[in-house]
Short mmCIF file of C-alpha atoms and ligand atoms in Angstrom, two decimals:
data_model
loop_
_atom_site.label_atom_id
_atom_site.label_comp_id
_atom_site.label_asym_id
_atom_site.label_seq_id
_atom_site.Cartn_x
_atom_site.Cartn_y
_atom_site.Cartn_z
CA UNK A 34 1.67 64.84 16.19
CA UNK A 35 2.40 62.65 13.17
CA UNK A 36 6.06 61.51 13.30
CA UNK A 37 8.18 62.94 10.51
CA UNK A 38 8.81 59.50 8.96
CA UNK A 39 5.08 59.02 8.41
CA UNK A 40 4.65 61.35 5.48
CA UNK A 41 1.27 61.76 3.78
CA UNK A 42 2.00 59.07 1.22
CA UNK A 43 3.01 56.38 3.67
CA UNK A 44 -0.01 57.15 5.86
CA UNK A 45 -2.31 56.78 2.85
CA UNK A 46 -0.68 53.44 2.04
CA UNK A 47 -1.52 52.21 5.52
CA UNK A 48 -5.26 52.60 4.87
CA UNK A 49 -5.55 51.46 1.25
CA UNK A 50 -7.60 48.24 1.14
CA UNK A 51 -7.83 48.04 4.94
CA UNK A 52 -11.06 46.95 6.65
CA UNK A 53 -12.76 49.26 9.16
CA UNK A 54 -14.21 46.72 11.57
CA UNK A 55 -13.35 48.21 14.95
CA UNK A 56 -11.25 51.17 16.11
CA UNK A 57 -9.25 48.69 18.19
CA UNK A 58 -7.44 47.92 14.90
CA UNK A 59 -6.16 51.52 14.55
CA UNK A 60 -3.40 53.40 16.33
CA UNK A 61 -3.89 56.89 17.81
CA UNK A 62 -1.79 58.28 14.95
CA UNK A 63 -4.01 56.61 12.35
CA UNK A 64 -7.16 57.87 14.09
CA UNK A 65 -5.69 61.37 14.14
CA UNK A 66 -5.04 61.11 10.40
CA UNK A 67 -8.61 59.92 9.76
CA UNK A 68 -9.87 62.97 11.67
CA UNK A 69 -7.63 65.33 9.69
CA UNK A 70 -8.91 63.94 6.39
CA UNK A 71 -12.49 64.18 7.75
CA UNK A 72 -11.99 67.89 8.50
CA UNK A 73 -10.54 68.48 5.03
CA UNK A 74 -13.52 66.77 3.42
CA UNK A 75 -15.91 68.73 5.65
CA UNK A 76 -14.30 71.98 4.49
CA UNK A 77 -14.55 70.95 0.84
CA UNK A 78 -18.23 70.19 1.30
CA UNK A 79 -18.78 73.58 2.98
CA UNK A 80 -16.93 75.36 0.16
CA UNK A 81 -18.86 73.32 -2.42
CA UNK A 82 -15.52 72.17 -3.86
CA UNK A 83 -15.81 68.94 -5.87
CA UNK A 84 -14.07 65.98 -4.22
CA UNK A 85 -14.94 63.02 -6.41
CA UNK A 86 -12.04 60.86 -5.28
CA UNK A 87 -14.00 57.65 -5.91
CA UNK A 88 -15.42 58.42 -9.34
CA UNK A 89 -16.82 55.30 -10.98
CA UNK A 90 -16.50 53.15 -7.84
CA UNK A 91 -19.31 51.04 -6.45
CA UNK A 92 -20.12 50.42 -2.80
CA UNK A 93 -22.44 47.64 -1.55
CA UNK A 94 -24.47 48.29 1.61
CA UNK A 95 -26.15 45.47 3.55
CA UNK A 96 -28.25 46.60 6.53
CA UNK A 97 -29.76 43.96 8.78
CA UNK A 98 -30.99 46.56 11.30
CA UNK A 99 -32.83 49.86 10.79
CA UNK A 100 -30.89 53.07 10.29
CA UNK A 101 -31.46 56.73 9.52
CA UNK A 102 -28.09 58.44 10.07
CA UNK A 103 -25.73 55.68 8.99
CA UNK A 104 -27.62 54.76 5.86
CA UNK A 105 -28.19 58.30 4.60
CA UNK A 106 -24.81 59.68 5.63
CA UNK A 107 -23.06 56.88 3.77
CA UNK A 108 -25.27 57.19 0.70
CA UNK A 109 -24.91 60.99 0.59
CA UNK A 110 -21.16 60.78 1.21
CA UNK A 111 -20.68 58.10 -1.43
CA UNK A 112 -22.46 60.36 -3.95
CA UNK A 113 -20.24 63.33 -2.97
CA UNK A 114 -17.19 61.14 -3.61
CA UNK A 115 -18.47 60.35 -7.11
CA UNK A 116 -19.21 56.68 -6.38
CA UNK A 117 -22.50 54.76 -6.40
CA UNK A 118 -24.05 52.78 -3.55
CA UNK A 119 -26.31 49.73 -3.69
CA UNK A 120 -28.44 49.22 -0.59
CA UNK A 121 -30.07 45.91 0.36
CA UNK A 122 -31.49 44.21 3.42
CA UNK A 123 -30.64 40.51 3.91
CA UNK A 124 -34.27 39.43 3.49
CA UNK A 125 -34.19 40.74 -0.08
CA UNK A 126 -31.02 38.75 -0.82
CA UNK A 127 -30.36 35.03 -1.24
CA UNK A 128 -28.91 35.17 2.28
CA UNK A 129 -32.55 34.76 3.35
CA UNK A 130 -32.61 31.34 1.61
CA UNK A 131 -29.46 30.29 3.36
CA UNK A 132 -26.75 31.29 0.88
CA UNK A 133 -23.57 31.32 2.97
CA UNK A 134 -21.91 34.60 3.89
CA UNK A 135 -18.64 33.36 2.39
CA UNK A 136 -20.31 32.92 -1.03
CA UNK A 137 -22.14 36.25 -0.83
CA UNK A 138 -18.90 37.99 0.15
CA UNK A 139 -16.86 36.63 -2.75
CA UNK A 140 -19.54 37.58 -5.29
CA UNK A 141 -20.01 41.13 -3.95
CA UNK A 142 -16.24 41.52 -4.01
CA UNK A 143 -16.30 41.03 -7.79
CA UNK A 144 -18.85 43.84 -8.32
CA UNK A 145 -18.09 46.38 -5.64
CA UNK A 146 -15.07 48.26 -4.31
CA UNK A 147 -16.22 48.09 -0.66
CA UNK A 148 -18.96 46.71 1.55
CA UNK A 149 -20.66 48.73 4.28
CA UNK A 150 -22.50 46.37 6.62
CA UNK A 151 -24.79 46.75 9.68
CA UNK A 152 -25.57 43.50 11.44
CA UNK A 153 -25.68 41.69 14.80
CA UNK A 154 -22.54 39.70 15.65
CA UNK A 155 -19.02 41.01 15.11
CA UNK A 156 -18.17 37.54 13.75
CA UNK A 157 -20.44 38.29 10.76
CA UNK A 158 -18.46 41.36 9.67
CA UNK A 159 -15.26 39.42 10.36
CA UNK A 160 -16.43 36.64 8.03
CA UNK A 161 -17.22 39.08 5.20
CA UNK A 162 -13.79 40.62 5.68
CA UNK A 163 -12.12 37.22 5.57
CA UNK A 164 -13.67 36.44 2.18
CA UNK A 165 -13.37 39.89 0.55
CA UNK A 166 -10.24 41.55 -0.77
CA UNK A 167 -11.95 44.96 -0.83
CA UNK A 168 -12.54 46.85 2.43
CA UNK A 169 -15.42 45.91 4.71
CA UNK A 170 -16.76 48.79 6.82
CA UNK A 171 -18.65 48.08 10.04
CA UNK A 172 -21.79 50.24 10.11
CA UNK A 173 -22.73 48.86 13.60
CA UNK A 174 -22.63 45.48 15.22
CA UNK A 175 -23.71 44.51 18.72
CA UNK A 176 -20.07 44.85 19.79
CA UNK A 177 -18.99 48.18 18.31
CA UNK A 178 -20.01 51.19 16.23
CA UNK A 179 -16.68 52.49 14.91
CA UNK A 180 -18.25 54.99 12.47
CA UNK A 181 -20.01 56.57 15.45
CA UNK A 182 -16.81 56.56 17.53
CA UNK A 183 -14.90 58.42 14.83
CA UNK A 184 -17.65 61.04 14.36
CA UNK A 185 -17.81 61.49 18.13
CA UNK A 186 -14.09 62.24 18.22
CA UNK A 187 -14.35 64.81 15.43
CA UNK A 188 -17.22 66.50 17.30
CA UNK A 189 -15.28 66.53 20.58
CA UNK A 190 -12.20 67.96 18.87
CA UNK A 191 -14.24 70.68 17.15
CA UNK A 192 -15.90 71.75 20.40
CA UNK A 193 -13.18 71.07 22.97
CA UNK A 194 -9.83 71.15 21.17
CA UNK A 195 -7.43 68.42 22.22
CA UNK A 196 -8.58 65.14 23.82
CA UNK A 197 -6.00 64.63 26.53
CA UNK A 198 -7.31 65.42 30.00
CA UNK A 199 -10.98 65.73 29.05
CA UNK A 200 -13.51 63.87 31.20
CA UNK A 201 -16.33 62.01 29.46
CA UNK A 202 -19.37 60.61 31.30
CA UNK A 203 -21.46 57.99 29.49
CA UNK A 204 -24.92 56.83 30.50
CA UNK A 205 -27.02 54.33 28.56
CA UNK A 206 -26.84 50.81 27.27
CA UNK A 207 -23.36 49.23 27.72
CA UNK A 208 -23.39 48.16 24.09
CA UNK A 209 -21.86 49.08 20.71
CA UNK A 210 -21.73 52.89 21.12
CA UNK A 211 -20.49 52.64 24.71
CA UNK A 212 -17.82 50.18 23.62
CA UNK A 213 -16.54 52.38 20.79
CA UNK A 214 -16.41 55.36 23.14
CA UNK A 215 -14.42 53.33 25.67
CA UNK A 216 -12.02 52.29 22.90
CA UNK A 217 -11.42 55.78 21.49
CA UNK A 218 -11.22 57.37 24.94
CA UNK A 219 -8.55 54.91 26.02
CA UNK A 220 -6.59 55.42 22.79
CA UNK A 221 -6.69 59.22 22.88
CA UNK A 222 -6.29 59.96 26.57
CA UNK A 223 -9.87 60.95 27.48
CA UNK A 224 -10.86 60.07 31.07
CA UNK A 225 -13.90 57.85 30.54
CA UNK A 226 -16.57 57.21 33.20
CA UNK A 227 -19.36 54.77 32.37
CA UNK A 228 -22.27 55.03 34.83
CA UNK A 229 -24.44 51.90 34.97
CA UNK A 230 -26.87 50.28 37.39
CA UNK A 231 -25.37 47.46 39.46
CA UNK A 232 -25.30 44.19 37.53
CA UNK A 233 -24.92 45.78 34.07
CA UNK A 234 -21.49 45.81 32.48
CA UNK A 235 -19.78 46.49 29.15
CA UNK A 236 -18.30 43.58 27.20
CA UNK A 237 -15.27 42.01 28.92
CA UNK A 238 -13.06 42.15 25.80
CA UNK A 239 -13.74 45.89 25.50
CA UNK A 240 -13.09 46.50 29.19
CA UNK A 241 -9.75 44.70 28.93
CA UNK A 242 -8.69 46.65 25.83
CA UNK A 243 -9.81 49.99 27.27
CA UNK A 244 -8.22 49.45 30.70
CA UNK A 245 -4.91 48.38 29.16
CA UNK A 246 -4.77 51.33 26.76
CA UNK A 247 -5.93 53.86 29.36
CA UNK A 248 -3.09 52.66 31.59
CA UNK A 249 -0.57 53.19 28.77
CA UNK A 250 -1.90 56.72 28.12
CA UNK A 251 -2.23 57.48 31.84
CA UNK A 252 -5.95 58.21 31.61
CA UNK A 253 -8.90 56.84 33.62
CA UNK A 254 -11.32 54.11 32.60
CA UNK A 255 -13.94 53.87 35.34
CA UNK A 256 -17.13 51.83 35.40
CA UNK A 257 -19.33 52.96 38.28
CA UNK A 258 -22.91 52.79 39.52
CA UNK A 259 -22.48 56.31 40.94
CA UNK A 260 -23.92 58.84 38.47
CA UNK A 261 -22.64 61.83 40.43
CA UNK A 262 -19.08 60.50 40.37
CA UNK A 263 -19.30 60.08 36.59
CA UNK A 264 -20.87 63.47 35.92
CA UNK A 265 -18.82 65.53 38.38
CA UNK A 266 -17.11 68.32 36.36
CA UNK A 267 -17.40 66.26 33.16
CA UNK A 268 -16.47 68.04 29.91
CA UNK A 269 -18.56 65.66 27.81
CA UNK A 270 -21.89 64.18 28.87
CA UNK A 271 -22.87 61.36 26.53
CA UNK A 272 -26.31 59.74 26.67
CA UNK A 273 -27.57 56.77 24.71
CA UNK A 274 -30.72 54.70 24.65
CA UNK A 275 -31.36 52.22 27.47
CA UNK A 276 -32.62 49.64 24.96
CA UNK A 277 -30.56 48.99 21.83
CA UNK A 278 -31.88 47.30 18.71
CA UNK A 279 -32.37 43.59 19.25
CA UNK A 280 -32.92 43.72 23.03
CA UNK A 281 -36.15 42.13 24.21
CA UNK A 282 -36.16 43.28 27.88
CA UNK A 283 -37.09 46.88 27.10
CA UNK A 284 -39.37 47.56 30.07
CA UNK A 285 -36.93 46.05 32.60
CA UNK A 286 -34.15 48.21 31.18
CA UNK A 287 -36.22 51.38 31.38
CA UNK A 288 -36.77 50.70 35.09
CA UNK A 289 -33.17 49.74 35.88
CA UNK A 290 -31.60 52.67 34.02
CA UNK A 291 -34.16 55.36 34.98
CA UNK A 292 -32.02 56.82 37.84
CA UNK A 293 -29.30 57.59 35.26
CA UNK A 294 -31.32 60.11 33.24
CA UNK A 295 -29.57 63.30 32.09
CA UNK A 296 -31.92 66.13 33.00
CA UNK A 297 -31.69 69.76 34.14
CA UNK A 298 -30.64 68.66 37.63
CA UNK A 299 -28.08 65.98 36.79
CA UNK A 300 -26.37 67.95 34.00
CA UNK A 301 -25.60 70.67 36.59
CA UNK A 302 -23.05 68.25 38.11
CA UNK A 303 -20.97 68.47 34.92
CA UNK A 304 -18.79 71.39 33.94
CA UNK A 305 -20.99 74.32 32.96
CA UNK A 306 -19.28 74.40 29.54
CA UNK A 307 -19.83 70.68 29.00
CA UNK A 308 -21.09 69.41 25.67
CA UNK A 309 -24.07 67.06 25.60
CA UNK A 310 -23.74 64.27 23.03
CA UNK A 311 -26.04 61.48 21.86
CA UNK A 312 -25.56 59.12 18.93
CA UNK A 313 -29.34 59.23 18.26
CA UNK A 314 -32.01 58.04 17.93
CA UNK A 315 -32.83 59.44 21.36
CA UNK A 316 -35.80 58.92 23.65
CA UNK A 317 -36.89 62.12 25.37
CA UNK A 318 -38.13 61.32 28.88
CA UNK A 319 -35.93 58.21 29.16
CA UNK A 320 -32.14 58.70 28.92
CA UNK A 321 -32.46 62.50 28.67
CA UNK A 322 -35.08 65.20 28.87
CA UNK A 323 -36.22 67.37 25.99
CA UNK A 324 -34.67 70.37 27.80
CA UNK A 325 -31.20 68.78 27.66
CA UNK A 326 -31.18 67.63 24.03
CA UNK A 327 -32.64 70.98 22.94
CA UNK A 328 -30.56 72.96 25.46
CA UNK A 329 -27.45 75.16 25.07
CA UNK A 330 -24.95 72.36 25.80
CA UNK A 331 -26.28 70.02 23.12
CA UNK A 332 -24.08 69.37 20.06
CA UNK A 333 -26.06 66.38 18.79
CA UNK A 334 -26.81 67.88 15.37
CA UNK A 335 -23.13 68.65 14.72
CA UNK A 336 -22.38 65.11 15.89
CA UNK A 337 -24.92 63.65 13.47
CA UNK A 338 -23.52 65.72 10.60
CA UNK A 339 -20.00 64.54 11.39
CA UNK A 340 -21.06 60.97 10.70
CA UNK A 341 -21.01 61.85 7.01
CA UNK A 342 -17.64 63.62 6.95
CA UNK A 343 -15.86 60.89 8.89
CA UNK A 344 -17.40 58.06 6.84
CA UNK A 345 -16.27 59.85 3.67
CA UNK A 346 -12.74 59.91 5.08
CA UNK A 347 -12.89 56.18 5.81
CA UNK A 348 -14.08 55.44 2.28
CA UNK A 349 -11.69 57.85 0.55
CA UNK A 350 -8.73 56.31 2.38
CA UNK A 351 -9.62 52.63 2.33
CA UNK A 352 -11.14 52.11 -1.12
CA UNK A 353 -8.34 51.16 -3.48
N1 CP B 204 -26.33 56.76 15.36
C1 CP B 204 -26.75 55.91 14.41
O1 CP B 204 -26.03 54.99 14.00
O2 CP B 204 -27.99 56.18 13.92
P1 CP B 204 -28.81 55.27 12.92
O3 CP B 204 -29.20 54.02 13.65
O4 CP B 204 -29.98 56.11 12.53
O5 CP B 204 -27.94 54.93 11.74
N1 NVA B 205 -26.92 51.25 20.90
C1 NVA B 205 -27.86 51.60 19.86
C2 NVA B 205 -27.20 52.50 18.87
C3 NVA B 205 -28.05 52.92 17.73
C4 NVA B 205 -27.32 53.80 16.78
C5 NVA B 205 -28.37 50.34 19.19
O1 NVA B 205 -27.60 49.41 18.91
O2 NVA B 205 -29.58 50.28 18.95
#
């Protein structure tokens, strides 16, 4: 519920010009508002109603890692909003010759109304944000994937209604997607179970944030090596790759994480009406079987679509 004193106008003012670097920077009320705007934009797209709220605006996109969903959902969404995007990889820019980020940032800020960036360290997106007046949008770092976290919430709400009291079980790399799920679960009252082999853990800063916020909202934030405990009666089963972009120890990870596969047997531990989610790209035969991703519980295509609607909401609200 949005408090009465936060009328539509004041909520919009809260977002204008704001960076979207991590969902840790947003309150549950602000996240709820982002989801409402996402749903409105999704409806407009379905009804083929024009929604060119960013006509004539320009959005820079720098991607230092590969992408299918994030790149195309942003570029399609930017076009729907009437703006234009400019996509580049760092090796095609003077960054490759050593031009500092702070110089690149200040120049892009003069041409473009926002920057969407996918890179490695969170400190890189933070540095762009420090040198740009216009919003910087995190399209994935090693630490977090806030665009994914927001789309995941919209998908959960569409399929399960409210968040409070739901149980989510995550298996896969304790990395960006896991971290954003822990953050949004703790903010919105979802009981979050992360099942990992012994010796593997999420980032300490994320654990601290998620445990503190789960305690405030009276929900659970459990990291366990017991897959059955995590999956038992879960409403949401979320799988992700065992080897994220940039990791070198791929074979060791496949071995360590293999007992955590979501397959026809393990998914039976979850609630029979559970939804199966995956940020994609997925590896059939590793974190899940073909039967699960193609099965009746899978909502992964809705989830992928929602990337576009939620990113459009972020842009429509933050671009001044
Ligand atoms: N889920 C996700 O971010 O996919 P891409 O890497 O294809 O963008
Ligand atoms: N954790 C994965 C997510 C890809 C969208 C990675 O960083 O490769």
